[in-house]
Coordinates of C-alpha atoms in Angstrom, one line a residue:
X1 CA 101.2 -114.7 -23.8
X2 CA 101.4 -116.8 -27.2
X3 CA 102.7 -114.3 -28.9
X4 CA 105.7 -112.8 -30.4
X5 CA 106.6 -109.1 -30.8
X6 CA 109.6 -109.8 -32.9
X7 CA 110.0 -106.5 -34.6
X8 CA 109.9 -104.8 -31.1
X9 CA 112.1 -107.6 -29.6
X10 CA 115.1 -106.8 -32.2
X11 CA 114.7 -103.0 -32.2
X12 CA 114.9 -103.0 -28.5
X13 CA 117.4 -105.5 -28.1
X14 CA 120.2 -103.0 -30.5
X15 CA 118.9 -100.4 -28.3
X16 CA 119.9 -102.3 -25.4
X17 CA 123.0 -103.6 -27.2
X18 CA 124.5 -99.8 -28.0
X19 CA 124.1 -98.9 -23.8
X20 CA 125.4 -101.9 -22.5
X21 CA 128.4 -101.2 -25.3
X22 CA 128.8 -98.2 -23.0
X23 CA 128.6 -99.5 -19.7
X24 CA 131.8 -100.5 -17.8
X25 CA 131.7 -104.1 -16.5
X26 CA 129.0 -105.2 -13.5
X27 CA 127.0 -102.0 -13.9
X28 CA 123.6 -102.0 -14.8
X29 CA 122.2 -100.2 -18.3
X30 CA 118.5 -99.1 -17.7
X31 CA 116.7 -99.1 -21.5
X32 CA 113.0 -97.9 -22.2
X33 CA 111.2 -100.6 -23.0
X34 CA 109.5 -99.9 -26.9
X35 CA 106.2 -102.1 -25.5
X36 CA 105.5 -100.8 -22.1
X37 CA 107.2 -97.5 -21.5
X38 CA 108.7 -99.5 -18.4
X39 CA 112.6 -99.9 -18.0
X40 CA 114.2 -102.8 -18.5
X41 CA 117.2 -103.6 -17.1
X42 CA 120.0 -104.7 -19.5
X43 CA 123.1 -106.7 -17.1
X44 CA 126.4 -106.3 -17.9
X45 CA 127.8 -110.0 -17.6
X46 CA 131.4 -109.6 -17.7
X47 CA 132.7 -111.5 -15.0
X48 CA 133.3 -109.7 -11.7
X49 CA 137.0 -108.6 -10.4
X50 CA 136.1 -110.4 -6.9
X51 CA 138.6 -110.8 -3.6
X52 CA 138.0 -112.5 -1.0
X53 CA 137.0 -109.5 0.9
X54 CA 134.1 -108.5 -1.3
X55 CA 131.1 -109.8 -1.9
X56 CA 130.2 -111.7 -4.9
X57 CA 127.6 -111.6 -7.4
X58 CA 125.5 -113.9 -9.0
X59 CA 123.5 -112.3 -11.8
X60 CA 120.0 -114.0 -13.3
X61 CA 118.2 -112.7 -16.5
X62 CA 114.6 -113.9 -16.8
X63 CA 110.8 -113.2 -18.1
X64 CA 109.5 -112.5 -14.8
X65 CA 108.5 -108.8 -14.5
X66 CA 105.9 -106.0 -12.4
X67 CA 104.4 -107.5 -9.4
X68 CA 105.9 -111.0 -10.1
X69 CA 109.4 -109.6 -10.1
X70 CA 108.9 -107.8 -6.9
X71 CA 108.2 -111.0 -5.3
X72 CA 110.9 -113.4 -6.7
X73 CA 113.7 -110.5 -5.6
X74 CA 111.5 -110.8 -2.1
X75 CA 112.8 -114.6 -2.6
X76 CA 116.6 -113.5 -3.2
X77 CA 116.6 -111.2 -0.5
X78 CA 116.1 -114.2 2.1
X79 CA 118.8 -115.8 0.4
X80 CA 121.1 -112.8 0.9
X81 CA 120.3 -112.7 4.3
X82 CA 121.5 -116.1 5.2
X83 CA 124.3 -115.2 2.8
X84 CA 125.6 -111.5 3.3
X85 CA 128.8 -112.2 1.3
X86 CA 126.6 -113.1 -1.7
X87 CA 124.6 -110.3 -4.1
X88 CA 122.0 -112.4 -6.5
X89 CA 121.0 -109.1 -9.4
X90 CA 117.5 -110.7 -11.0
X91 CA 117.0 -109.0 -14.1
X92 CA 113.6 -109.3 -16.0
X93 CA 113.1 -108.5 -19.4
X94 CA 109.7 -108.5 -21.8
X95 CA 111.5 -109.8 -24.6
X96 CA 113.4 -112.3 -22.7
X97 CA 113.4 -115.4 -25.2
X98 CA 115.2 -113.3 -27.9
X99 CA 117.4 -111.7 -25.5
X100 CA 118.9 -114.5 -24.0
X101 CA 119.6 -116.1 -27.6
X102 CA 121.8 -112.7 -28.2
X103 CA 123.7 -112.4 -25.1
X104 CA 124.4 -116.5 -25.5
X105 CA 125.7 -116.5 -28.7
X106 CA 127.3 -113.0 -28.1
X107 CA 129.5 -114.9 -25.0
X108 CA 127.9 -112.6 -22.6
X109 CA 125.1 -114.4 -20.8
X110 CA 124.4 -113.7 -17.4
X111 CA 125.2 -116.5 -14.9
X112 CA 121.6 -118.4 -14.2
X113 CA 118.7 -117.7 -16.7
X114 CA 115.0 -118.3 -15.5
X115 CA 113.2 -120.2 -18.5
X116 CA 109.5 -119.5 -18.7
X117 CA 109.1 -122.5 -20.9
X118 CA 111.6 -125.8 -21.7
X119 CA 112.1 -125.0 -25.4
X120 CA 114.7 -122.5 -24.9
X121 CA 116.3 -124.2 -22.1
X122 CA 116.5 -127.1 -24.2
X123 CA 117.9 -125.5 -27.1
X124 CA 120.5 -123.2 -25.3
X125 CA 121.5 -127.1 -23.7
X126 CA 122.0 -128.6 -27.8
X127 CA 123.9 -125.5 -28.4
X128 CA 126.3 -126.6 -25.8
X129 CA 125.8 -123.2 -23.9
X130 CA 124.5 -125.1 -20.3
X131 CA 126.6 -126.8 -17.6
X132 CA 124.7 -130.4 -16.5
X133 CA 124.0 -130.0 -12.6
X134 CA 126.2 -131.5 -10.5
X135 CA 126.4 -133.9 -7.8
X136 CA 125.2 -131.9 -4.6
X137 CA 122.0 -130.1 -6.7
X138 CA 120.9 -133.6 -7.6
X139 CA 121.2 -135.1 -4.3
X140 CA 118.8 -131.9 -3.8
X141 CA 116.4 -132.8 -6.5
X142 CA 116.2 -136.6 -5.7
X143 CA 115.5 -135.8 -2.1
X144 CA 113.1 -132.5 -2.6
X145 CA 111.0 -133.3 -6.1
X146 CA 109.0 -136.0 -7.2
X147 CA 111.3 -137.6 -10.2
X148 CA 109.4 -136.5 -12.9
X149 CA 110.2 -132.7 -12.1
X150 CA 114.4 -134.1 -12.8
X151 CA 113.3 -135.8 -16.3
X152 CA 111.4 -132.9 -17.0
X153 CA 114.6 -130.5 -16.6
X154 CA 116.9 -133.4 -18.8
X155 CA 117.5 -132.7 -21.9
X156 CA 119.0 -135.3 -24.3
X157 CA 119.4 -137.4 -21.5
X158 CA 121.4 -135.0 -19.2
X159 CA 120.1 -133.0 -16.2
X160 CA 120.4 -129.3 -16.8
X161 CA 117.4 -127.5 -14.9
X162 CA 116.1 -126.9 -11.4
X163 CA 112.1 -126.3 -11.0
X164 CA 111.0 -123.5 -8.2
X165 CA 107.9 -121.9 -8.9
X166 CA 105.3 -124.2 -11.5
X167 CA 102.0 -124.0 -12.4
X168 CA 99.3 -126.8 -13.6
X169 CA 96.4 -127.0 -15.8
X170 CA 93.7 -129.8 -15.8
X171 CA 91.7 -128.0 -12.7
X172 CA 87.8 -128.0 -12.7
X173 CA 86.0 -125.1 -11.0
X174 CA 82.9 -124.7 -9.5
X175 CA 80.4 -122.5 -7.4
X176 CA 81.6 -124.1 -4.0
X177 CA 78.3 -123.0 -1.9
X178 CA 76.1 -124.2 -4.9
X179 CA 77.9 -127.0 -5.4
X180 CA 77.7 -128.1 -1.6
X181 CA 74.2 -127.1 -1.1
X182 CA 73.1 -129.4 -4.0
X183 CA 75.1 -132.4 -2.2
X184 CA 77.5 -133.3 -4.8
X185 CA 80.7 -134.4 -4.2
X186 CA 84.0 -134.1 -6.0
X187 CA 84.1 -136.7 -8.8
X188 CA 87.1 -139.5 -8.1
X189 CA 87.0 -141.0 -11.5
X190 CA 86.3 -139.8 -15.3
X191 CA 83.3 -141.8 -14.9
X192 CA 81.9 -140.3 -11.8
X193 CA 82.5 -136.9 -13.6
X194 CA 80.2 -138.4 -16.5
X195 CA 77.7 -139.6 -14.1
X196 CA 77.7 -135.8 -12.0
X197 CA 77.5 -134.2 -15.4
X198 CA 74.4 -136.1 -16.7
X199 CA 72.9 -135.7 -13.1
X200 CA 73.8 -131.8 -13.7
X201 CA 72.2 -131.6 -16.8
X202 CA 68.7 -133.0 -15.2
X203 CA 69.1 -129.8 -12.9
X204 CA 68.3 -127.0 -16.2
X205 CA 71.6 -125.8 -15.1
X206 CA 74.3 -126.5 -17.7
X207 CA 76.9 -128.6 -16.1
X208 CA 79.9 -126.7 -18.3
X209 CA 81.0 -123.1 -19.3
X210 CA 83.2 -123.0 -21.7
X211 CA 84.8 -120.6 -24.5
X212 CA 87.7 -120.6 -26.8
X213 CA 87.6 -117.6 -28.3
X214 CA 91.0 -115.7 -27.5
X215 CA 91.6 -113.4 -31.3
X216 CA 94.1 -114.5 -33.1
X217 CA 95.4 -117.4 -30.5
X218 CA 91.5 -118.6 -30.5
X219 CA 91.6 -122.2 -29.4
X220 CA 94.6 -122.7 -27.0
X221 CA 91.9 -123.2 -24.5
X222 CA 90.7 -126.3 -26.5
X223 CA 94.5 -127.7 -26.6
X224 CA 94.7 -127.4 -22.6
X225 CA 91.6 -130.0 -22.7
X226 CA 93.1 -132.2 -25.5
X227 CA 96.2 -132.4 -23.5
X228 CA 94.9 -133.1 -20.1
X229 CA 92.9 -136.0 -21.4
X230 CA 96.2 -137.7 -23.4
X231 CA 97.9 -137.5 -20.1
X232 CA 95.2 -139.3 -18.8
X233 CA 94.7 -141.8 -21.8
X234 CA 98.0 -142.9 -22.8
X235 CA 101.8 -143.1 -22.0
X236 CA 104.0 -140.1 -21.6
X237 CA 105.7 -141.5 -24.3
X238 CA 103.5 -141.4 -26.6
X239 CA 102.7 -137.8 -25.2
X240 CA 106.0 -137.0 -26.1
X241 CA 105.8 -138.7 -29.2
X242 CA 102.4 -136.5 -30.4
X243 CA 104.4 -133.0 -29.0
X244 CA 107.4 -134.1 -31.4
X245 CA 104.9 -135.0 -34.7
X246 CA 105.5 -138.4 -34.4
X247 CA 102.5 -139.8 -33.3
X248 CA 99.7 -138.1 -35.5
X249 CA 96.6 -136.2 -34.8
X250 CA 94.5 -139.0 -36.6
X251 CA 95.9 -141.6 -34.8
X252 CA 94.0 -143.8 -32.4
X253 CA 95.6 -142.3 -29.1
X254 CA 94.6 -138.5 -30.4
X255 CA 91.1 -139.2 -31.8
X256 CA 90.4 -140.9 -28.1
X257 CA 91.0 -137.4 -26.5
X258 CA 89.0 -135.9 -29.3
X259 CA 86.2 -137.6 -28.8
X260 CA 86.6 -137.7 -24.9
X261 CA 86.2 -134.0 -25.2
X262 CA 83.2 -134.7 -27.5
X263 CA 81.1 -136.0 -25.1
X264 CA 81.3 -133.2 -22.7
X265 CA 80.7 -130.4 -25.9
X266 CA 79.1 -131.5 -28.2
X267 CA 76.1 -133.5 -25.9
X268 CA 73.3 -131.3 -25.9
X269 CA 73.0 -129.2 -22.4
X270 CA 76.2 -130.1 -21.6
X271 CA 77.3 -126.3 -22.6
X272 CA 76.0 -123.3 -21.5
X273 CA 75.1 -121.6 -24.7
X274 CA 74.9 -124.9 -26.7
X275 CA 78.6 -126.6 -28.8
X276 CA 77.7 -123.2 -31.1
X277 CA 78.6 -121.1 -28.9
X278 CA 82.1 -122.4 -27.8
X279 CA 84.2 -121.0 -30.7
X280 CA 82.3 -117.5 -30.1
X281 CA 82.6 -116.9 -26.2
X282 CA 85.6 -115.4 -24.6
X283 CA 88.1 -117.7 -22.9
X284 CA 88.0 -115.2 -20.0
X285 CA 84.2 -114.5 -20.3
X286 CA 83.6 -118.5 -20.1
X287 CA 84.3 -118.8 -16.4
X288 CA 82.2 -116.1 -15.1
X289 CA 79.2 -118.2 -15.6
X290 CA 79.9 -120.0 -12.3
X291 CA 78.7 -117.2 -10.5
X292 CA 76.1 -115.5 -12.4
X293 CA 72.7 -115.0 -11.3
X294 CA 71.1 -117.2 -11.8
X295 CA 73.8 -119.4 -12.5
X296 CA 74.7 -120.2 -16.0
X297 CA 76.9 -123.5 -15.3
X298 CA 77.7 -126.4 -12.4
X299 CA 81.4 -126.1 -13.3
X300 CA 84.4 -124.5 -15.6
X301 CA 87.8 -125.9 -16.8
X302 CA 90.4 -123.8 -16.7
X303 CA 94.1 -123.6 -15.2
X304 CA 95.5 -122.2 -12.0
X305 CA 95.0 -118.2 -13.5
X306 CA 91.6 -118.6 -13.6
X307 CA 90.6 -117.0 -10.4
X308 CA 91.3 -114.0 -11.9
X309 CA 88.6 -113.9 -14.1
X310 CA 86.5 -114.6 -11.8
X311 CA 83.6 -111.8 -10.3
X312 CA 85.5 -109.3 -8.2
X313 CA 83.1 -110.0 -5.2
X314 CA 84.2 -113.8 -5.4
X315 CA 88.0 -112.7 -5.6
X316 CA 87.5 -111.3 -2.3
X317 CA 86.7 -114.5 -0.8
X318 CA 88.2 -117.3 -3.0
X319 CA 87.9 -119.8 -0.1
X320 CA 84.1 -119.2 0.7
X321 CA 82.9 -119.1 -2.9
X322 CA 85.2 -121.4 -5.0
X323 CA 85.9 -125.2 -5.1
X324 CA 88.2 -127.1 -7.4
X325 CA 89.7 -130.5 -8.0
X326 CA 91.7 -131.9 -10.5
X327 CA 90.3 -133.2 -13.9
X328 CA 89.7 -137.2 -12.7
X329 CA 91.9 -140.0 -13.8
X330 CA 90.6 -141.7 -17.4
X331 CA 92.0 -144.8 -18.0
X332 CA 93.2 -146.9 -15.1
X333 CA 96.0 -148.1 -16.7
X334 CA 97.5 -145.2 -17.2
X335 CA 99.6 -142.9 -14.5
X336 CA 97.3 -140.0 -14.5
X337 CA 99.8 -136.9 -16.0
X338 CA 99.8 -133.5 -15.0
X339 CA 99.7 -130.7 -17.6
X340 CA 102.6 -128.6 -16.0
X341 CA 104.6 -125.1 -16.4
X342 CA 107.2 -123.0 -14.4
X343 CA 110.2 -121.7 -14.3
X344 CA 113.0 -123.7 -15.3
X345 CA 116.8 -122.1 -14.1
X346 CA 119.9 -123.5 -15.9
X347 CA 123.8 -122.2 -15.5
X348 CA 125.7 -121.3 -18.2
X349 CA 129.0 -123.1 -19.0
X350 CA 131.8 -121.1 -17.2
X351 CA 129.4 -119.3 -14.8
X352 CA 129.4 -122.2 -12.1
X353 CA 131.1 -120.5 -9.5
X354 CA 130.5 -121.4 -5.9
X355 CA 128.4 -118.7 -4.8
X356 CA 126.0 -119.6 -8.4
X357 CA 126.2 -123.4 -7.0
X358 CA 124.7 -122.1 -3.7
X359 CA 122.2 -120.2 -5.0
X360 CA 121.0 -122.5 -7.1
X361 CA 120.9 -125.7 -4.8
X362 CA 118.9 -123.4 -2.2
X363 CA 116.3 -123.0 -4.9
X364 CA 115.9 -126.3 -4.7
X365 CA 115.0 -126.3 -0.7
X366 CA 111.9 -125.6 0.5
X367 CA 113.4 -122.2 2.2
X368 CA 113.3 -120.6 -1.1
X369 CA 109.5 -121.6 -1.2
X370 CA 108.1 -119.9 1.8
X371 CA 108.3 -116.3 1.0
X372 CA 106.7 -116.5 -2.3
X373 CA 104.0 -119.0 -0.9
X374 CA 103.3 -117.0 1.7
X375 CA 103.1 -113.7 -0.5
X376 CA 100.0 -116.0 -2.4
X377 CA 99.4 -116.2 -6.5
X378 CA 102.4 -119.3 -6.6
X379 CA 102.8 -122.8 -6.4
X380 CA 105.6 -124.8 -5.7
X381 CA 106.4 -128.5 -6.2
X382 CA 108.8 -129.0 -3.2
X383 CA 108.2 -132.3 -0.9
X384 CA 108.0 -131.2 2.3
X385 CA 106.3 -127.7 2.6
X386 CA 104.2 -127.3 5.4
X387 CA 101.0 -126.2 2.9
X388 CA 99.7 -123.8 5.9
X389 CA 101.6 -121.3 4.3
X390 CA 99.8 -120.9 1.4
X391 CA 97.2 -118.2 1.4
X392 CA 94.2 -119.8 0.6
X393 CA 92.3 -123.2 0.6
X394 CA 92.5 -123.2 -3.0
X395 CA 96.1 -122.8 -3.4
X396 CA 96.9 -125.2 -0.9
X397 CA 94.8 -127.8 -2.8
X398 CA 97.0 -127.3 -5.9
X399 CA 100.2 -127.2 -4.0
X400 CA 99.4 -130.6 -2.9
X401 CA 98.0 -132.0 -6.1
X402 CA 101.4 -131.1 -7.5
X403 CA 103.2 -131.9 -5.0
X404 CA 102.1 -135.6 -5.1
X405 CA 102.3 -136.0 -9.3
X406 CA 104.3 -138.6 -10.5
X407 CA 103.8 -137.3 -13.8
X408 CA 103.4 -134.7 -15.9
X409 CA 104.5 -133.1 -19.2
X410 CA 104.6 -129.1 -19.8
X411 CA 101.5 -127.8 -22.2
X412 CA 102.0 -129.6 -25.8
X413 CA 100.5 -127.3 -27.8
X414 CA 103.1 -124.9 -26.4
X415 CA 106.2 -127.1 -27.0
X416 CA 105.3 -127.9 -31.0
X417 CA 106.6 -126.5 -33.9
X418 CA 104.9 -124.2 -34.1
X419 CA 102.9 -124.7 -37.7
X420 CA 101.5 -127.6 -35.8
X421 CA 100.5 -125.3 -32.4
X422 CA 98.7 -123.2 -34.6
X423 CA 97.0 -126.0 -37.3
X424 CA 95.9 -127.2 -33.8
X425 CA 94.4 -124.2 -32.2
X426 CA 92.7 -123.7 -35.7
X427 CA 91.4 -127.9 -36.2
X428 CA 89.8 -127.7 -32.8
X429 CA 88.3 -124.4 -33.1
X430 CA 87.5 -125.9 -36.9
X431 CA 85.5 -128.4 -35.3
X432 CA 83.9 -127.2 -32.4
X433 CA 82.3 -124.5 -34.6
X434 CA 81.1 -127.4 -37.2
X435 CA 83.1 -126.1 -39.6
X436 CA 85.1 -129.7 -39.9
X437 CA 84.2 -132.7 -38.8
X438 CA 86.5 -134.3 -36.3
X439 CA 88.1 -136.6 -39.5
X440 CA 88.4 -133.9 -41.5
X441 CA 89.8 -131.4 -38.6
X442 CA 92.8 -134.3 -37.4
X443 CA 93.8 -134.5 -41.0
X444 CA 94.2 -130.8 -41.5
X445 CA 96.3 -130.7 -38.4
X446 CA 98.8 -133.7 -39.4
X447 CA 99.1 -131.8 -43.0
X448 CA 100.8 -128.4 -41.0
X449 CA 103.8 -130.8 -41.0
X450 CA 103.7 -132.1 -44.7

């Protein structure tokens, strides 16, 4: 997920460069795709010789693909139907961040592009590529989204992107029949986590599972802990301030998260496995603990995905088996923040046509949430859903707990240059494992950027 096929990405994008060269103007190019063997479709995004007798298309390149793609063109088709005069073509591509750079700077993007993360939103917007929403779509926004989804889409103080499907991190699993039958109850403050985790321990059960160990990308589970506590810590300024370099890793505010996370690793039976065994066990592996037998762990933190690397007996009953609630607010001073992702759609400058403008404010509606919701494995941040739609306890939990935010950032590590992302996946893993200590480990973090 973290990483970059680059070599792949630029032999496949002159592949797809040389058909589309070919192609005659709104026709599709189908390319192999060098990863997968799949095809990849490759839009022509010449604008279309339109009358008012035919319909019009509105074309959309993104990073969704396979099953996910199926569903998000289920989406457009109930658009389409309330809207016969408009086509919406979704195109989804593997090397989508690289290929949207080309066909921007080539002055032939397609009309909307789907952003799996806000870096490349943000820089196509400081290239001057993006048109700022307009009036009606922000009337949409204020009235449909809590307002930090708005300042999340603004870039350099100017709104350019609409949120439909998100995802959050911070959640806290556990074995839901276990978990009742020993007469605990969900933990409403970071202190009442401490107090169930202590009262865990006393059971020879280890409250936690947890593993880091993810190859080359080993310790971007760590990060997703570091950043759930700052947003739970300290301003979303100074959140933003860390994610920019500003604020260092040996600062007050980050050694707080550090040693937040501390307490829960590094206090003897607090781990499954013991602190040695964090930087060794599989990310994936971690959770499965829950339901072992006998159980290895009380609970498991990990982000929305996790429930599929959970036991395939407890997949096919998520709501029986599986509990979860969001990690506890810290410091009561601070806004609790939610560690957030999605999909982030912007229009490109000259491509805000009318039937683009519709399609884009009814993404902002909660009739373009339904299908998906219904279809399960999505989230949506939408005020007003009626959260029976969702398949499953579980998901309607999250739907509401992101519904409600009032704020959040996307994943830090993510949005860092990325010498620092990767000095931090390394100083925590650094320091879980001993290797450092937690001095040492900040310090060789802060130096990625000297």
């Amino acid at each position: 997920m973290r990483r970059k096929h680059w070599l792949v990405s630029v032999l496949l994008i002159a592949s797809m460069l040389l058909a589309a060269c070919g192609s005659k103007g709104g026709s599709q190019t189908q390319t192999p795709d060098a990863g997968t063997g799949s095809q990849t479709q490759t839009p022509s995004t010449s604008q279309p010789q339109q009358t008012g007798s035919e319909k019009k298309t509105v074309t959309i390149l993104g990073a969704v693909v396979g099953t996910e793609e199926t569903m998000f063109n289920e989406v457009i088709a109930d658009f389409e139907a309330a809207n016969p005069d408009i086509d919406v073509v979704y195109t989804g591509a593997n090397d989508f961040a690289t290929l949207i750079e080309v066909k921007a700077q080539g002055g032939d993007p397609p009309d909307i592009a789907m952003f799996p993360q806000p870096g490349g939103a943000q820089r196509m917007a400081e290239l001057g590529y993006l048109v700022p929403l307009w009036p009606e779509i922000l009337a949409n926004v204020d009235q449909n989204y809590e307002p930090m989804w708005k300042e999340l889409g603004t870039f350099g103080g100017t709104p350019y992107g609409i949120f439909h499907r998100v995802n959050a991190k911070g959640w806290i699993w556990y074995n839901k029949p276990a978990f009742e039958a020993a007469g605990y109850e969900v933990p409403k403050t970071w202190d009442e986590l401490m107090a169930l985790v202590e009262k865990m321990r006393g059971t020879g059960i280890a409250p936690f599972c947890d593993g880091i160990a993810a190859g080359d990308a080993t310790g971007w589970k760590g990060t997703d802990w570091i950043e759930s506590i700052m947003l739970r810590t300290t301003s979303t300024e100074n959140y933003d301030r860390w994610v920019a370099g500003e604020l260092k890793f040996n600062s007050p505010e980050v050694k707080r998260a550090f040693e937040l996370l501390g307490d829960i690793w590094m206090t003897p039976g607090n781990v499954y496995g013991g602190q040695d065994s964090i930087a060794l066990t599989d990310v994936a592996e971690a959770a499965k603990g829950l339901f072992t037998n006998p159980a290895q762990c009380w609970l498991h933190f990990q982000g929305s995905f996790v429930t599929s690397f959970f036991q395939e007996d407890v997949q096919a009953n998520l709501d029986e088996n599986v509990g979860v609630f969001i990690m506890p607010p810290i410091d009561p001073a601070v806004e609790p923040g939610l560690a957030v992702g999605g999909d982030i759609f912007v229009v490109f400058k000259g491509h805000d046509r009318p039937e683009v403008k519709k399609f884009m404010e009814w993404l902002t509606t909660v009739d373009a949430t339904k299908k998906w919701a219904a279809m399960g494995s999505s989230l949506f941040p939408h005020k007003g859903q009626d959260l029976n739609v969702y398949k499953t306890e579980l998901e309607r939990t999250m739907a509401e707990t992101i519904i409600n935010a009032k704020a959040g950032r996307f994943d830090g590590s993510d949005a860092m240059p990325a010498e620092l992302n990767r000095a931090f996946w390394v100083g925590i893993t650094n320091w879980v494992s001993g290797a450092s200590d937690l001095d040492t480990a900040l310090q060789e973090i802060d130096a990625a950027l000297q």
